[in-house]
């Protein structure tokens, strides 16, 4: 597959929008997900450590805990599973920007040299709140480290697509140069290992719009997408696109996990029958 510059990725996305199509980024936990998401028309393939846990049958939140080296997992997934099978679609690396064991400027060069076309901030401490979140912020592992990582990537002319959870984070990421802002509404509901608690779809639309507005105060050209929570299938994504300035969706569990949970039992049962 070709190696895309930042401007080339943006050109591809804007061309799709000019055609009147919504944007779709697919979080892939396996090479086969990436391969067939591309065939289905995905505009971006995003890989991060949660995908591996998710497709092993565990909850996506496993990617937030100390079960493995998130950055090493992504490099292995990219080099040995995803990049070899994707033909044309830009592939984005989920980078753990708070990782204290890596010098981010050097690591991002490795990410680019392996063949990734951009970066995303995952795992992200944005999903963490309460006392633990305060402790992370105070001890050098806060969300601001993810913002710094995106700023470094932007200076390296890497395409950047970022998860944010509130207007303040959205504004800070836009100032860092993020090309695409993803309004993250929490772990996707539904299925066998999905969340059970989420905002209503109407409240989600309000929150998504607040995040989009905050980013566009800084950069009117920033692209806004939505992800997670009650936005689990195409009709919900369409609702958010209609009610907000979001122009697309980022799906991971919504695409690869739901596909397995729904189709494999049915196909297996068909042989038993």
Coordinates of C-alpha atoms in Angstrom, one line a residue:
X1 CA 0.0 0.0 0.0
X2 CA 1.2 3.6 -0.5
X3 CA 2.5 5.7 2.3
X4 CA 0.3 8.8 2.6
X5 CA 1.4 12.3 3.6
X6 CA -0.9 14.2 5.9
X7 CA -2.2 16.4 3.1
X8 CA -3.0 13.3 1.0
X9 CA -5.1 11.7 3.8
X10 CA -7.0 15.0 4.2
X11 CA -7.5 15.2 0.5
X12 CA -9.0 11.7 0.4
X13 CA -11.4 12.6 3.3
X14 CA -12.5 15.9 1.8
X15 CA -13.1 14.3 -1.5
X16 CA -15.5 11.8 0.1
X17 CA -17.3 14.7 1.9
X18 CA -17.5 16.5 -1.4
X19 CA -19.3 13.5 -2.8
X20 CA -21.9 13.9 -0.1
X21 CA -20.8 10.8 1.8
X22 CA -20.2 10.5 5.5
X23 CA -16.8 9.5 6.7
X24 CA -16.2 6.1 8.4
X25 CA -13.1 5.1 10.4
X26 CA -13.0 1.5 11.4
X27 CA -11.1 0.3 14.5
X28 CA -9.6 -3.1 13.5
X29 CA -8.4 -5.7 16.0
X30 CA -7.3 -8.1 13.3
X31 CA -5.9 -8.2 9.8
X32 CA -9.1 -9.8 8.4
X33 CA -11.2 -6.9 9.9
X34 CA -9.0 -4.4 8.2
X35 CA -9.0 -6.3 4.9
X36 CA -12.8 -6.5 4.7
X37 CA -13.5 -3.1 6.2
X38 CA -11.5 -1.7 3.3
X39 CA -13.6 -3.7 0.9
X40 CA -16.7 -2.2 2.6
X41 CA -15.5 1.3 1.9
X42 CA -13.9 2.4 5.2
X43 CA -12.1 5.7 4.8
X44 CA -9.6 5.0 7.6
X45 CA -8.4 1.9 9.4
X46 CA -7.4 2.6 13.0
X47 CA -5.6 0.0 15.1
X48 CA -5.0 0.1 18.8
X49 CA -4.4 -2.4 21.5
X50 CA -8.0 -2.6 22.6
X51 CA -8.8 -4.2 19.3
X52 CA -6.6 -7.2 20.0
X53 CA -8.3 -7.7 23.4
X54 CA -11.8 -7.1 22.0
X55 CA -11.2 -9.7 19.3
X56 CA -9.9 -12.2 21.9
X57 CA -13.3 -12.0 23.6
X58 CA -12.5 -9.5 26.3
X59 CA -14.0 -6.0 27.0
X60 CA -12.3 -3.1 25.2
X61 CA -11.4 -1.5 28.5
X62 CA -8.7 -4.2 28.8
X63 CA -6.7 -1.9 26.6
X64 CA -6.6 0.7 29.4
X65 CA -5.0 -1.6 32.0
X66 CA -1.6 -3.1 32.5
X67 CA -2.2 -6.3 30.6
X68 CA 0.4 -5.6 27.9
X69 CA 2.6 -2.9 26.3
X70 CA 0.0 -0.9 24.3
X71 CA 2.6 0.7 21.9
X72 CA 4.4 -2.5 21.3
X73 CA 1.1 -4.3 20.6
X74 CA 0.1 -1.7 18.0
X75 CA 3.5 -1.9 16.2
X76 CA 3.2 -5.7 16.0
X77 CA -0.4 -5.6 14.8
X78 CA 0.5 -3.0 12.2
X79 CA 3.7 -4.5 10.9
X80 CA 2.6 -8.2 10.9
X81 CA -1.2 -8.2 10.5
X82 CA -2.8 -5.0 9.1
X83 CA -0.4 -3.1 6.9
X84 CA 0.4 -6.2 4.8
X85 CA -3.3 -6.7 3.8
X86 CA -4.6 -3.2 3.4
X87 CA -4.2 -2.0 -0.2
X88 CA -5.2 1.6 -0.4
X89 CA -6.9 2.9 2.8
X90 CA -4.8 5.0 5.2
X91 CA -3.9 3.1 8.4
X92 CA -3.7 5.0 11.7
X93 CA -1.8 3.9 14.8
X94 CA -3.3 4.2 18.2
X95 CA -0.4 5.6 20.3
X96 CA -0.3 5.6 24.1
X97 CA 1.0 9.2 24.5
X98 CA 1.2 8.9 28.2
X99 CA 3.7 6.1 28.1
X100 CA 6.6 7.2 30.3
X101 CA 9.0 4.6 29.0
X102 CA 9.2 6.0 25.5
X103 CA 10.6 9.2 24.0
X104 CA 7.6 10.2 21.9
X105 CA 9.5 12.0 19.2
X106 CA 11.6 8.9 18.5
X107 CA 8.7 6.5 18.8
X108 CA 6.6 8.5 16.3
X109 CA 9.4 8.2 13.8
X110 CA 9.2 4.4 14.2
X111 CA 5.5 4.6 13.7
X112 CA 5.9 6.5 10.5
X113 CA 8.8 4.3 9.3
X114 CA 6.8 1.1 9.8
X115 CA 4.2 2.5 7.3
X116 CA 1.4 4.1 9.4
X117 CA -0.2 7.1 7.8
X118 CA -1.2 8.9 11.0
X119 CA -1.8 8.6 14.7
X120 CA -4.6 8.5 17.2
X121 CA -4.5 8.9 21.0
X122 CA -5.3 5.5 22.4
X123 CA -5.2 4.2 25.1
X124 CA -6.4 7.5 26.5
X125 CA -6.8 8.6 30.1
X126 CA -9.8 10.6 28.8
X127 CA -12.1 7.7 29.7
X128 CA -10.8 7.8 33.4
X129 CA -12.4 10.2 36.0
X130 CA -12.4 10.6 39.7
X131 CA -9.5 10.5 42.1
X132 CA -7.4 8.2 39.9
X133 CA -7.7 10.7 37.0
X134 CA -6.5 13.5 39.3
X135 CA -3.5 11.4 40.3
X136 CA -2.6 10.6 36.7
X137 CA -2.7 14.3 35.9
X138 CA -0.5 15.2 38.8
X139 CA 2.1 12.5 38.3
X140 CA 3.0 13.1 34.6
X141 CA 0.6 10.7 32.9
X142 CA -2.4 13.0 32.2
X143 CA -4.3 13.9 29.1
X144 CA -1.9 16.8 28.5
X145 CA 0.7 14.2 27.6
X146 CA -1.6 13.0 24.8
X147 CA -2.0 16.6 23.6
X148 CA 1.8 16.9 23.5
X149 CA 2.1 13.7 21.5
X150 CA -0.4 15.0 18.9
X151 CA 1.5 18.3 18.8
X152 CA 4.7 16.4 18.0
X153 CA 3.0 14.3 15.4
X154 CA 1.6 17.4 13.8
X155 CA 5.0 19.0 13.6
X156 CA 6.2 15.8 11.9
X157 CA 3.5 16.3 9.3
X158 CA 1.7 13.1 10.4
X159 CA -2.1 13.0 10.0
X160 CA -3.8 13.1 13.5
X161 CA -7.3 11.9 14.5
X162 CA -8.0 12.2 18.2
X163 CA -10.5 11.1 20.9
X164 CA -11.8 13.8 23.1
X165 CA -14.4 13.7 25.9
X166 CA -15.4 17.3 26.6
X167 CA -15.1 20.8 25.0
X168 CA -11.9 21.7 26.9
X169 CA -10.0 18.6 25.6
X170 CA -11.4 19.3 22.1
X171 CA -10.1 22.9 22.2
X172 CA -6.7 21.8 23.4
X173 CA -6.3 19.1 20.7
X174 CA -7.4 21.6 18.1
X175 CA -4.6 23.9 19.3
X176 CA -2.2 21.0 19.0
X177 CA -3.0 20.7 15.4
X178 CA -5.4 17.7 15.3
X179 CA -6.9 17.2 11.9
X180 CA -9.9 15.2 13.0
X181 CA -11.7 15.4 16.4
X182 CA -13.7 12.4 17.6
X183 CA -16.3 13.1 20.2
X184 CA -16.0 10.0 22.3
X185 CA -19.3 9.1 24.1
X186 CA -18.0 6.2 26.2
X187 CA -17.7 2.5 25.7
X188 CA -20.1 1.2 23.0
X189 CA -23.2 -0.4 24.4
X190 CA -24.6 -3.7 23.3
X191 CA -23.5 -7.2 22.5
X192 CA -22.0 -9.7 24.9
X193 CA -19.1 -7.5 26.3
X194 CA -20.4 -4.0 25.7
X195 CA -21.3 -1.4 28.2
X196 CA -24.8 -1.2 29.7
X197 CA -24.8 2.5 30.7
X198 CA -24.8 5.4 28.3
X199 CA -26.2 8.8 27.5
X200 CA -29.5 9.0 25.7
X201 CA -29.1 9.6 22.0
X202 CA -30.5 13.1 22.3
X203 CA -28.1 14.0 25.1
X204 CA -25.3 12.5 23.0
X205 CA -26.1 14.8 20.1
X206 CA -25.8 17.8 22.5
X207 CA -22.5 16.7 23.8
X208 CA -21.1 15.9 20.3
X209 CA -22.1 19.4 19.1
X210 CA -20.4 21.1 22.1
X211 CA -17.2 19.2 21.3
X212 CA -17.4 20.2 17.7
X213 CA -18.0 23.8 18.5
X214 CA -15.0 24.0 20.9
X215 CA -12.7 22.6 18.2
X216 CA -14.0 24.9 15.5
X217 CA -13.4 28.0 17.6
X218 CA -9.7 27.2 17.1
X219 CA -9.8 25.7 13.6
X220 CA -12.8 26.1 11.4
X221 CA -11.5 23.4 9.1
X222 CA -11.3 20.7 11.6
X223 CA -13.3 17.6 10.8
X224 CA -15.6 16.2 13.5
X225 CA -16.7 12.6 14.0
X226 CA -18.5 10.7 16.7
X227 CA -17.9 7.4 18.5
X228 CA -19.2 5.2 21.2
X229 CA -21.9 5.1 23.8
X230 CA -25.4 4.7 22.3
X231 CA -24.0 5.3 18.7
X232 CA -23.7 1.6 18.1
X233 CA -25.3 1.0 14.7
X234 CA -25.9 2.9 11.4
X235 CA -29.2 4.5 12.3
X236 CA -27.8 6.0 15.5
X237 CA -24.8 7.3 13.5
X238 CA -27.1 8.8 10.9
X239 CA -29.1 10.5 13.7
X240 CA -25.9 12.1 15.1
X241 CA -24.8 13.3 11.7
X242 CA -28.2 14.9 11.1
X243 CA -28.4 16.6 14.5
X244 CA -24.8 17.8 14.8
X245 CA -21.8 19.1 12.8
X246 CA -20.3 15.6 12.9
X247 CA -19.7 14.3 9.4
X248 CA -19.1 10.6 10.2
X249 CA -18.5 7.8 12.6
X250 CA -15.7 5.8 14.2
X251 CA -16.7 2.2 14.7
X252 CA -14.8 -0.6 16.3
X253 CA -17.1 -2.8 18.4
X254 CA -19.9 -1.6 16.3
X255 CA -18.3 -3.2 13.2
X256 CA -16.0 -6.1 14.0
X257 CA -17.3 -7.3 17.4
X258 CA -21.0 -7.1 16.5
X259 CA -20.3 -8.9 13.2
X260 CA -18.7 -11.8 15.0
X261 CA -21.3 -12.0 17.8
X262 CA -24.2 -12.0 15.3
X263 CA -22.9 -14.0 12.4
X264 CA -20.7 -16.8 13.9
X265 CA -23.4 -18.3 16.2
X266 CA -25.8 -18.2 13.3
X267 CA -23.5 -19.8 10.8
X268 CA -22.3 -22.4 13.4
X269 CA -25.9 -23.3 14.2
X270 CA -26.7 -23.7 10.5
X271 CA -24.2 -26.6 10.3
X272 CA -25.7 -28.2 13.4
X273 CA -29.1 -28.0 11.8

